[in-house]
Amino acid sequence: MELSFQHANPGAGNESTILRIDGLLPDQPVCLLVDAGAGVDVADALGPDEYLTGILLTHAHLDHYRSLGENLVDGAPIYAATPTATVLDRVLDLGVGEYDLSNVDAVRNALEPVADWTTIVEGLELSPLPAGHTLGAAGFLLRIEDDDETVTVLVTGDFTRRHTAGYEPMPGTLPVDVDVLVVNAVTREQYAETLDDALDTLLSRARAGSRVVAATSGLRGVQIAYQLGHLADDLDVDLPIRVVGQAARLAETLDYDVPNVEWVPTFADADDVLEPGGVTVSGPEVPVGGSTAVLYREIADDPDATFVQLTGGGTDDVTGTACTTARYVLSNHPTRETVDELVTTLAPIHVVVNHQTGRGADRYKDEYRSYVWAPSDERAYTLRDDTGWTAPPWVTEQTKRLVWEHRREHGPRVVESGDDLPTPGRVDTPDLAAEGVDVARFRREYSDTAGSDADAGADRAAVREATSADSTRSEVGSVPTSTGDSAAPASDSTSAADGSGGQSGDDSPPASSADGPSTRVVLARLARLEAALDGEVHDATVVDAGDDVTLLRLADVPAGLEHGDEVGVRIVPEFDR
């Protein structure tokens, strides 16, 4: 039995790998492509006598399936955990126009959902393992048997040790030896803290009576709604949450039922899904199309509204609006410590570093008592030949001894096809702490006001009626106006496509909302806000900030101002605009 690996797109995402297994088929190796990211050309990578045996898709994020259609050769099936296959089937058609996805019908027909041990060829089986990261994500455990030899390979895909919208995480231990670990080693150190801050912003702004739009991708939209809905339920606060467009369709497809959350795949009018004191989750992450553009256009000139971007990175902040804006990068990856723990616990002979290049990959070299491979090229590297396991040519004899001593401490344990392994699935009882949410923090912050929400629904309606005639709106200069047709779906520019509804034609002032047990309290607060915001707001640039004098240049000079006039200035930080 011989085993080798080859990075399929190190110049792009480096999340895609070709595994070759010799000795199972006559005159040719078994060739498996793990994920199909940008720039993968499997036909070019395979030799003249090599054929693609199968594709392993770990999850339905675009950077892992972008080139599936282009690399669907030799009649190879696409193995995916059942929930991942379900999500991919939903998003394929909507991604055609936005991302130029090809062969979507062939991809759909090639999908082979797996939930347990599945035979690829005689002597080679795979089983999906939960991976966290996103809805339905899965790693794959490969069991290779040739004569009396058994080899186990674990491909993690993107993974976490956190629950994700109820889906279970990558297990920390396994009842088997892992000989080769192909690990996606991209990390995010502050994810949990950022998630808490994002949830706090959504919750606090809604409870202050704001119309809140959370703009994000389809899968992340389901995740944030799951966490926010269950958090509001735990705190016993009144928080209407509407999830619109593609995220709503995905949630319905995956049969989610979350307290405080309503799934709205399509809507005719923005006012149908926007509510003071509520959160509306839409896509994409930026207000250039889909549901987000429709909703953003409705709230952009409302100083009481809030627009929150929940991104995976790579998007710019939205500025130049009257509404409050905020942006959080929610890239759900493990910490470096979590990657270290996984490698150390599994004690593989070989570690192949994926989804990292350059310094990000080099930092894992010589880190473990395993042979660590982190090349930045597309060469094929041998992990095992006909004499047994091979060491990289650059390692010393001392390193070899350390690897095998460490191995002897942890084995041997051989996986059997009947072994009971964890499989990708969703827990019945939500566990917010396992999702990375600091529930104790929210209980401390909201315990003094949670009880007052018993009357909040009635108060909200009363305040809306009492204040609608007196509400004011500020003017802004430039607001994106391009959206899709209100009756047809528009695409999401993130990892899944998103549907859009129509734009409201009602120019009436936005309604305010209650944040407390009585209308009187809320009206008093609104009166104070109105007094503070009385008058027009004009953008200005600081052109000089000396020790004693600060000079401002107004972008638009109000009519009637003369030299020597005194005016009041209200400083609005960029975050609050």
Coordinates of C-alpha atoms in Angstrom, one line a residue, residues 7 9-14 353-362 374-376:
H7 CA -2.0 20.3 -2.8
N9 CA -4.5 25.0 -5.3
P10 CA -1.7 26.3 -3.1
G11 CA -1.8 29.6 -4.9
A12 CA -5.4 30.2 -4.0
G13 CA -7.2 28.9 -0.9
N14 CA -5.0 25.8 -0.4
V353 CA -1.3 21.4 6.8
N354 CA -4.1 22.7 4.6
H355 CA -5.8 26.1 4.1
Q356 CA -2.6 27.9 5.1
T357 CA 0.4 29.1 3.1
G358 CA 3.6 30.9 3.7
R359 CA 4.2 31.9 7.3
G360 CA 0.7 30.7 8.3
A361 CA 1.7 27.1 7.3
D362 CA 5.4 27.4 8.3
A374 CA 3.4 22.3 4.7
P375 CA 4.6 22.7 1.1
S376 CA 3.5 25.7 -1.1

